[in-house]
Structures are given as structure tokens and as C-alpha cells.
mmCIF file of C-alpha atoms and ligand atoms in Angstrom:
data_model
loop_
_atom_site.group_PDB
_atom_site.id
_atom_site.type_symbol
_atom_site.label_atom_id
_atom_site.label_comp_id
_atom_site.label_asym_id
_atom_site.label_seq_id
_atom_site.Cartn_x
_atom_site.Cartn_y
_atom_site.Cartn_z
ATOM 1 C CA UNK Q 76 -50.323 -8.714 -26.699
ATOM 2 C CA UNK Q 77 -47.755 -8.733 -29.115
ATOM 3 C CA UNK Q 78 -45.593 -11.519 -29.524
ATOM 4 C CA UNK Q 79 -42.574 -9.884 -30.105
ATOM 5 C CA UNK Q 80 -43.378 -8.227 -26.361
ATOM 6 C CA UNK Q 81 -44.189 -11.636 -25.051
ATOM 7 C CA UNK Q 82 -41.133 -13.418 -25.915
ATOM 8 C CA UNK Q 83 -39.057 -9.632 -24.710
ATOM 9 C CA UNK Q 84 -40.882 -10.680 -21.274
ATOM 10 C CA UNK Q 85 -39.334 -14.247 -21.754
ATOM 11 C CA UNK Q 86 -36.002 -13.033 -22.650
ATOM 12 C CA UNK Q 87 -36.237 -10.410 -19.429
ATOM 13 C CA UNK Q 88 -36.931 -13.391 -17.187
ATOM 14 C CA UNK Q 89 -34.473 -15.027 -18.421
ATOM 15 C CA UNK Q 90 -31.805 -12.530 -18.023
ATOM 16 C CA UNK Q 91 -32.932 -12.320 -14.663
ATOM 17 C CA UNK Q 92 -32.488 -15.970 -13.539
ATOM 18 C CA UNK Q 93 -29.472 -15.638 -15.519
ATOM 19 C CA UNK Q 94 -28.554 -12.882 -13.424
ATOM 20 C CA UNK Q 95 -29.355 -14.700 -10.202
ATOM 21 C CA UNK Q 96 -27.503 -18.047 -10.922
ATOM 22 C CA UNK Q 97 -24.205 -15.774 -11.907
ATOM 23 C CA UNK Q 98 -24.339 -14.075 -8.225
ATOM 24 C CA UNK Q 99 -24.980 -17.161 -6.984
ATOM 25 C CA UNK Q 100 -22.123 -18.709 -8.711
ATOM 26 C CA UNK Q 101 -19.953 -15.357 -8.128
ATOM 27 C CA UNK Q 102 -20.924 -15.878 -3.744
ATOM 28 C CA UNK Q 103 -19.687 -20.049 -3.893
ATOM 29 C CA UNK Q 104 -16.834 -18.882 -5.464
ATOM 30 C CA UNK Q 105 -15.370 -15.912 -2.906
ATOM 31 C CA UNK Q 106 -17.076 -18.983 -0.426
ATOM 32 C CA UNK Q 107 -14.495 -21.303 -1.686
ATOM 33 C CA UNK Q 108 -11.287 -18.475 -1.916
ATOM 34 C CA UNK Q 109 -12.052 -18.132 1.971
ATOM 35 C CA UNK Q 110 -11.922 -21.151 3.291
ATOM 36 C CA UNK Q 111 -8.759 -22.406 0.562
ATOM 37 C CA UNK Q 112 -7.176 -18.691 2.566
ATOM 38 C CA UNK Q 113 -8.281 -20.258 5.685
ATOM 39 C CA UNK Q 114 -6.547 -23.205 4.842
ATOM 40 C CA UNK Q 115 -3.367 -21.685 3.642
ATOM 41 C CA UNK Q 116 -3.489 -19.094 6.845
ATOM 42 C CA UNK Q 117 -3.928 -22.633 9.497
ATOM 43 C CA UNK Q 118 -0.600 -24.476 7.349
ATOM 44 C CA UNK Q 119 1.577 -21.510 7.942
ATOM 45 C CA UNK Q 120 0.730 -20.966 11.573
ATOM 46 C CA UNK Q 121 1.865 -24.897 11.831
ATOM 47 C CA UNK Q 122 4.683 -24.086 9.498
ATOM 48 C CA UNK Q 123 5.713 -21.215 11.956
ATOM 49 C CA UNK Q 124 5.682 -23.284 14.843
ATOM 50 C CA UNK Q 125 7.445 -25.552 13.403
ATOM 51 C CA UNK Q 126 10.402 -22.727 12.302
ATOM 52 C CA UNK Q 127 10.248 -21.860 16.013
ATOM 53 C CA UNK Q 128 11.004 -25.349 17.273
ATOM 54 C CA UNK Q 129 14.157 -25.543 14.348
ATOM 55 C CA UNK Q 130 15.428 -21.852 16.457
ATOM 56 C CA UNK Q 131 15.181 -23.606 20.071
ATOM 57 C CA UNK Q 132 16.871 -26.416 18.707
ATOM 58 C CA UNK Q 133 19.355 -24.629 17.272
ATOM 59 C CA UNK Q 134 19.933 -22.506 20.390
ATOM 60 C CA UNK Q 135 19.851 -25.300 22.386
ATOM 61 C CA UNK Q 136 23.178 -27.008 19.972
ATOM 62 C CA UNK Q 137 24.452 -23.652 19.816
ATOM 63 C CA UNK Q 138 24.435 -23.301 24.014
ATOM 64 C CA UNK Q 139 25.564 -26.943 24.442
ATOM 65 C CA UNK Q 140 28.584 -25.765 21.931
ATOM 66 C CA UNK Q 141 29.654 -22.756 24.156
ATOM 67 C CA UNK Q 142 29.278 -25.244 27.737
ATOM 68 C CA UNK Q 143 31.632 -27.762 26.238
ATOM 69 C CA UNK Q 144 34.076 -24.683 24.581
ATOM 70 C CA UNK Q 145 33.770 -23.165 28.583
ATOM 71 C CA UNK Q 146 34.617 -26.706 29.481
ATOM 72 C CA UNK Q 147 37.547 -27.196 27.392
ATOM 73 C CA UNK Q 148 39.563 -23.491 27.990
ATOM 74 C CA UNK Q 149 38.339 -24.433 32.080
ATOM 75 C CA UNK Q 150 40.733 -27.725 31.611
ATOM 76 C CA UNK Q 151 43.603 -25.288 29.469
ATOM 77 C CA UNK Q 152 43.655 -23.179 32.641
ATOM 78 C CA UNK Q 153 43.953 -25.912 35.101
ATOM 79 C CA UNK Q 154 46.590 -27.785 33.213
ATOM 80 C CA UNK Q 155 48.462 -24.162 32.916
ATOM 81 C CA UNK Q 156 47.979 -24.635 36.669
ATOM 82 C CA UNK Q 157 49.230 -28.171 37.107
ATOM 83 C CA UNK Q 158 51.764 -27.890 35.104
ATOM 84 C CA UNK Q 159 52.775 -24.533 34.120
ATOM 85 C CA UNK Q 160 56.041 -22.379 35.476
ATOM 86 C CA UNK Q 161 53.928 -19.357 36.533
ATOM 87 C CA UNK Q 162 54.179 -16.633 38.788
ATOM 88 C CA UNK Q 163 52.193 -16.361 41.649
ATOM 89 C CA UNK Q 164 50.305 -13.716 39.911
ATOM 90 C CA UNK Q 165 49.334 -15.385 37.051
ATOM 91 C CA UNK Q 166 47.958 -17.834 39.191
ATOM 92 C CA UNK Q 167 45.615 -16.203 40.781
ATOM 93 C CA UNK Q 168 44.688 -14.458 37.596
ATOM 94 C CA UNK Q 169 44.006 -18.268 36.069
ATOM 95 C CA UNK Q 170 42.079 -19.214 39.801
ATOM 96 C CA UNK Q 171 39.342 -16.432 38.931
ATOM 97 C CA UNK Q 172 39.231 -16.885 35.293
ATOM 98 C CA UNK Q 173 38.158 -20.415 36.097
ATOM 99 C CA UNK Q 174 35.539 -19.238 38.906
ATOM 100 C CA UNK Q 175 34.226 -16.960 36.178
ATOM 101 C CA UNK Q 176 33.914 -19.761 33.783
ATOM 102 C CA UNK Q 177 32.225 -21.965 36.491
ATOM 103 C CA UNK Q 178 29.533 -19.392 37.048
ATOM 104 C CA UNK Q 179 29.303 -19.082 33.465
ATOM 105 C CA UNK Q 180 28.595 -22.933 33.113
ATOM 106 C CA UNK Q 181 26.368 -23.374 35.671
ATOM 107 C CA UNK Q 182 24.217 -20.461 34.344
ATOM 108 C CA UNK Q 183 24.112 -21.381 31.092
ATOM 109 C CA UNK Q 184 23.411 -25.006 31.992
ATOM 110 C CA UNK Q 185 20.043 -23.662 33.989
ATOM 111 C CA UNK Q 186 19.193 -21.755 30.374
ATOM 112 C CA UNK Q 187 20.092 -25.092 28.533
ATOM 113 C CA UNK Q 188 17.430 -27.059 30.707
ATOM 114 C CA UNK Q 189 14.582 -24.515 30.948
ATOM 115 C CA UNK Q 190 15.283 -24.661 26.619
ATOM 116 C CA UNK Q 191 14.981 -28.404 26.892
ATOM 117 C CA UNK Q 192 11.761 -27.894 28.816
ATOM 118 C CA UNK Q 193 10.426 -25.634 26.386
ATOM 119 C CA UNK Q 194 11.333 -27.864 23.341
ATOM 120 C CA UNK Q 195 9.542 -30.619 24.783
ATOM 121 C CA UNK Q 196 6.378 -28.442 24.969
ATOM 122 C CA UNK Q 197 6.990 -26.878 21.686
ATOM 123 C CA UNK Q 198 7.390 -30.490 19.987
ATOM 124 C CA UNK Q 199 4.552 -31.816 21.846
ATOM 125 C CA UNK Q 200 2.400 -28.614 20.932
ATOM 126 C CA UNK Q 201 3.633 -28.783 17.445
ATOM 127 C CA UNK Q 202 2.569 -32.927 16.935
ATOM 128 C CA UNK Q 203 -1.200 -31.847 18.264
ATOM 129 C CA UNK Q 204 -0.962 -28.737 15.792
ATOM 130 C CA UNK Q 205 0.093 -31.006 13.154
ATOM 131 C CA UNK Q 206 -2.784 -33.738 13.282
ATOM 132 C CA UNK Q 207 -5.626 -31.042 14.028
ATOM 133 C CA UNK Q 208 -4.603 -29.323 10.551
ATOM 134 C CA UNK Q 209 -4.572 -32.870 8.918
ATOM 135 C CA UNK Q 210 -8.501 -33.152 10.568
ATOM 136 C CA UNK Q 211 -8.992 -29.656 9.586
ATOM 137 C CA UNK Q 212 -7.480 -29.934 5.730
ATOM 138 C CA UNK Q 213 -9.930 -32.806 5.569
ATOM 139 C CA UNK Q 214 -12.923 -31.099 6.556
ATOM 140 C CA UNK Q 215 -12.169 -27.774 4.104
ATOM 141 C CA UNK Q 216 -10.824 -30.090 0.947
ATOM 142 C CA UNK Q 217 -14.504 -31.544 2.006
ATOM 143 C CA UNK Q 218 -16.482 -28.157 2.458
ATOM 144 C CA UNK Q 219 -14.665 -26.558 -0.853
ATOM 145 C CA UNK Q 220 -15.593 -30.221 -3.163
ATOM 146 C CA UNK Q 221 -19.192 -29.263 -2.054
ATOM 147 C CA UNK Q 222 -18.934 -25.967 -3.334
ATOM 148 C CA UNK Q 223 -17.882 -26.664 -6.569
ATOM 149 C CA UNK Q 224 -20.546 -29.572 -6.530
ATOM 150 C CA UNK Q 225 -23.111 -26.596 -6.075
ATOM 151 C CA UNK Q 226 -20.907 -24.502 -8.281
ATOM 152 C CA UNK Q 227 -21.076 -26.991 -10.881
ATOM 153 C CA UNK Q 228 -24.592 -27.615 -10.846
ATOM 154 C CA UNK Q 229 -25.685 -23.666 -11.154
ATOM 155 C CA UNK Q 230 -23.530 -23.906 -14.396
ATOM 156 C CA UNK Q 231 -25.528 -26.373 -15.635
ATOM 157 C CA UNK Q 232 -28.641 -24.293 -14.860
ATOM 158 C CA UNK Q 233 -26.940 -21.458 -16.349
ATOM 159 C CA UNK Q 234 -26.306 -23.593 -19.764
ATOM 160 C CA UNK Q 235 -30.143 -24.184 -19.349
ATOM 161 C CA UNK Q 236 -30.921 -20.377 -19.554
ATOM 162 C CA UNK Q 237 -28.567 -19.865 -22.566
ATOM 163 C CA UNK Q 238 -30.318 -22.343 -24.641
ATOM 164 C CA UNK Q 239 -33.708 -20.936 -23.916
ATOM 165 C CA UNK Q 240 -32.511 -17.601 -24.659
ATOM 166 C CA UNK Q 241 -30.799 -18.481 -27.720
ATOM 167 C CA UNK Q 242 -34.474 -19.860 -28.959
ATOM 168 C CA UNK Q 243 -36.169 -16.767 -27.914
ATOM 169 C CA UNK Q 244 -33.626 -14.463 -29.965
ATOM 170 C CA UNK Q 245 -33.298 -17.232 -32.660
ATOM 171 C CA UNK Q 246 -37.321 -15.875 -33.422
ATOM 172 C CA UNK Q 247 -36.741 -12.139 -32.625
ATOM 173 C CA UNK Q 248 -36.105 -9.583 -35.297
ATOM 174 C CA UNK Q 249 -32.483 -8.722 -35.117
ATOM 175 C CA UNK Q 250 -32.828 -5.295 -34.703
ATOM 176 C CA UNK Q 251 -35.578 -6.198 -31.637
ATOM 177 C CA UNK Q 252 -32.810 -8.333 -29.992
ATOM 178 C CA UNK Q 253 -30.246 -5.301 -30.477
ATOM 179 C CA UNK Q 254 -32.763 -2.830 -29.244
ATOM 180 C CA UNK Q 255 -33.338 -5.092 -26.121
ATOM 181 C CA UNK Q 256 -29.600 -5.679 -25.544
ATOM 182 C CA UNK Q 257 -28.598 -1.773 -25.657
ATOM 183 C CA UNK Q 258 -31.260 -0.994 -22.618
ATOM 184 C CA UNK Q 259 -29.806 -3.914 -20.514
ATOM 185 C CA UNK Q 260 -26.921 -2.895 -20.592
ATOM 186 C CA UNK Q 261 -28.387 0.275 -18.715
ATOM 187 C CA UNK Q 262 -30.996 -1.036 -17.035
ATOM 188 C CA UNK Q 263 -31.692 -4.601 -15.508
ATOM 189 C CA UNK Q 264 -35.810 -4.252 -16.599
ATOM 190 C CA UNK Q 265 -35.429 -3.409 -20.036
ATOM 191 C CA UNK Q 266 -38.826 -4.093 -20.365
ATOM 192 C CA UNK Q 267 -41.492 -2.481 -18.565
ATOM 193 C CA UNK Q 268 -45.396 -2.037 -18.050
ATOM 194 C CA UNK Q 269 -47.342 0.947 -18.390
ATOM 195 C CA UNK Q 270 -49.077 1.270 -15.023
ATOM 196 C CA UNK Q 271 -51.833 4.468 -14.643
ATOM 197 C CA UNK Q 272 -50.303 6.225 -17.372
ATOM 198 C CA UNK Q 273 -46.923 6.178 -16.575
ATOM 199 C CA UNK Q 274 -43.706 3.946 -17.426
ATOM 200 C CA UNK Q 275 -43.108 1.340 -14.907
ATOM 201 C CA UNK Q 276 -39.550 1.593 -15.164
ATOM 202 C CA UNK Q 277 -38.851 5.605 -14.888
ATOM 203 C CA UNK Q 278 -41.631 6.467 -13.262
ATOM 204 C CA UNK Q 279 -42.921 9.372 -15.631
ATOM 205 C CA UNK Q 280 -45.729 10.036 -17.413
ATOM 206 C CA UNK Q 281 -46.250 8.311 -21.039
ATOM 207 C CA UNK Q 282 -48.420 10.470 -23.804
ATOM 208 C CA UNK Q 283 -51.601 9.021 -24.976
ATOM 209 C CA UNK Q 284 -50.487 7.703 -28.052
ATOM 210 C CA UNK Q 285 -48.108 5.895 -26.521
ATOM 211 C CA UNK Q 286 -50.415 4.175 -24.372
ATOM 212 C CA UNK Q 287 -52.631 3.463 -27.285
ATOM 213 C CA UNK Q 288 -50.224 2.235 -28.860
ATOM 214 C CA UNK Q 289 -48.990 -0.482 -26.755
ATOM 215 C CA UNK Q 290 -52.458 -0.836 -25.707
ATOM 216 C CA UNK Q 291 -53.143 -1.887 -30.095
ATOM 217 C CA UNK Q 292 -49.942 -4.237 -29.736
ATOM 218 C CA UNK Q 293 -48.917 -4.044 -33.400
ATOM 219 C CA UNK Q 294 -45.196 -2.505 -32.830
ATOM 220 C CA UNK Q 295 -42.855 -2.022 -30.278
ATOM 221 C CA UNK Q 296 -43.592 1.163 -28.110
ATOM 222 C CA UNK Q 297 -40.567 2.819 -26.123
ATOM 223 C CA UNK Q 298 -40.938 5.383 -23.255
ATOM 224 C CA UNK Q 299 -40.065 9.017 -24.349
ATOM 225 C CA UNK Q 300 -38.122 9.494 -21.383
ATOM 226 C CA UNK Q 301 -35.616 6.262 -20.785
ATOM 227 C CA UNK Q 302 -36.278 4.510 -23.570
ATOM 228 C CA UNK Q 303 -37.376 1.343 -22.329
ATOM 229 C CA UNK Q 304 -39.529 -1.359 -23.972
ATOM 230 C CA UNK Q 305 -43.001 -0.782 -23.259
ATOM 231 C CA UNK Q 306 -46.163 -2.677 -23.011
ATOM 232 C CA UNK Q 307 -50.220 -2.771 -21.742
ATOM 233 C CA UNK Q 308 -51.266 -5.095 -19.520
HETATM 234 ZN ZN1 ZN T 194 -39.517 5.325 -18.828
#
């Protein structure tokens, strides 16, 4: 066999493992995106949590804040009472504006404890939440170092490839190298063998010459129909 068509072989396998190792490569690195989203999508959930307990809090100040203002206008009315020259009418008027207040208190101070409840939980929820995403964090900062461990070691394989196939087309006519290059781009077996007659790659039948010709070795036969690299076995 020719050795130009030997080395072409080479240079085909090549491309291939090259090929391989940049999938490879391509797969760790969507690996790693998903687990640093996972990551990101766990923090916020805690971060969320977290904004809920601020609102409860806040509610809870806020509700504390309208019990003391009930308190305080409850005390106006009674010293308006106590002290006050008011008509009989007026003091009835001040008797069930206090009631009303009372009831308002007392509801409000059921909401403020079931809210007190419910930021206990929250804050108790929220310290769990908190150290299972530090346990987590650890195990995907872990799981993603691995990757690029992997990662980095398919690189290095990769840089293996080049060299070889620098070497290969370092002792290939140029025109041989460009020739190979412009089928790959189309096809991923540039180079093909004739099997029964007909081009491995396409399928269809080569003419006689052609097979002769690859069969003799001394050039570089191409299939009349795609073009691609062709040789005997
Ligand atoms: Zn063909």
C-alpha cells in the first residue's frame, strides 16, 4: 500500500480519537454546568427561606407595633373617661370604642403567637437547611474538582493526538493534507476502502480503473461519486 494512504489511515484514526476525547471533554463539561446549576438552584432555595423568615419577622415587629399603638389610644380613651367633662353620649361612644379595641388586641395577640410559633419552625427549618447545603456544597465543589481532574487529563490526551498528527502531516504532501482536510470537513471517514467493487464510504459502485488503481498504490485514488480517499485492501 501506499504510504501516503497509510499515514491518511493514521491521520483518520487520529481524527477519530481526537473526535472522541473532544465529546468526551464536551459531556464532563455540561456534567460540571449541572451540578455548579444544582448548586446555585439548592443556595437560593436556602436564600429564599431565609427572605421568608426576614417577612415573619417583620410582620411579627410590625403586629407587636399596632398591639402597643391599640394599647396606647385604649389608655387615651380611658383617661378621656377618668378625667374628661363629657356627655353621657360620648361616653358610651368611648365604652365601645375601647371594647372594639379589646377584641382587636386579643385577636391580634392570637395572630402574634401562632407567628411566633411559625418563626420558631421557620428558624429551626432554616439552621438544618443551612448546614445540609454546607454538606451538600462540599460534596459538589468535590464531584465538580473530579471532573475537571478527568477534564484535565483528556486534554492531555488530546495534546497527545495533536503531536502525532502534526508528525503525520509534517511528512504529507501539502496538497495531500489539504485534500484530506476538505473531505473531513464533510465527512468524518475521509478515507475509505474499496469493498466488492464499491466505495466503502458512499456505497456506489467504483469503475475498474479505479480499483486498479488503488489496487497498483502509486497515487491517490478518489471515488467518482463523493470524492473520498480511496484505497485496496
Ligand atoms: Zn464514494
Amino acid at each position: 500500500m501506499n504510504d501516503a494512504i497509510m499515514q491518511l489511515i493514521e491521520l483518520q484514526q487520529i481524527d477519530h480519537q481526537r473526535g472522541d476525547l473532544a465529546s468526551r471533554i464536551k459531556g464532563l463539561e455540561s456534567q460540571k454546568e449541572q451540578l455548579r446549576h444544582k448548586a446555585e438552584q439548592e443556595r437560593s432555595a436556602v436564600e429564599k427561606l431565609q427572605e421568608h423568615l426576614e417577612t415573619l419577622k417583620h410582620n411579627s415587629r410590625m403586629m407587636n407595633l399596632e398591639v402597643d399603638k391599640l394599647d396606647d389610644q385604649i389608655r387615651e380613651y380611658q383617661d378621656q373617661l377618668d378625667t374628661g367633662i363629657i356627655s353621657f353620649k360620648e361616653m358610651e361612644a368611648l365604652r365601645m370604642k375601647i371594647s372594639n379595641q379589646r377584641i382587636r388586641i386579643g385577636e391580634m395577640e392570637d395572630k402574634a403567637l401562632h407567628l411566633m410559633d411559625e418563626i420558631e419552625e421557620t428558624t429551626a427549618q432554616h439552621a438544618r437547611e443551612v448546614e445540609n447545603l454546607a454538606a451538600r456544597e462540599v460534596d459538589l465543589d468535590s464531584e465538580m474538582a473530579k471532573i475537571d481532574v478527568h477534564i484535565e487529563q483528556l486534554r492531555r490526551e488530546l495534546d497527545d493526538w495533536k503531536e502525532k498528527r502534526a508528525r503525520i502531516v509534517a511528512v504529507l504532501p501539502r496538497h495531500t493534507v489539504q485534500q484530506y482536510d476538505h473531505l473531513h470537513v464533510k465527512f468524518d471517514d475521509p478515507v475509505v476502502p474499496i469493498e466488492k467493487g464499491t466505495c466503502s464510504g458512499c456505497k456506489l459502485t467504483v469503475s475498474g480503473t479505479t480499483v486498479e488503481r488503488a489496487r497498483d498504490g502509486m497515487e491517490i485514488v478518489t471515488c467518482e461519486n463523493c470524492s473520498r480517499i480511496l484505497y485496496a485492501r
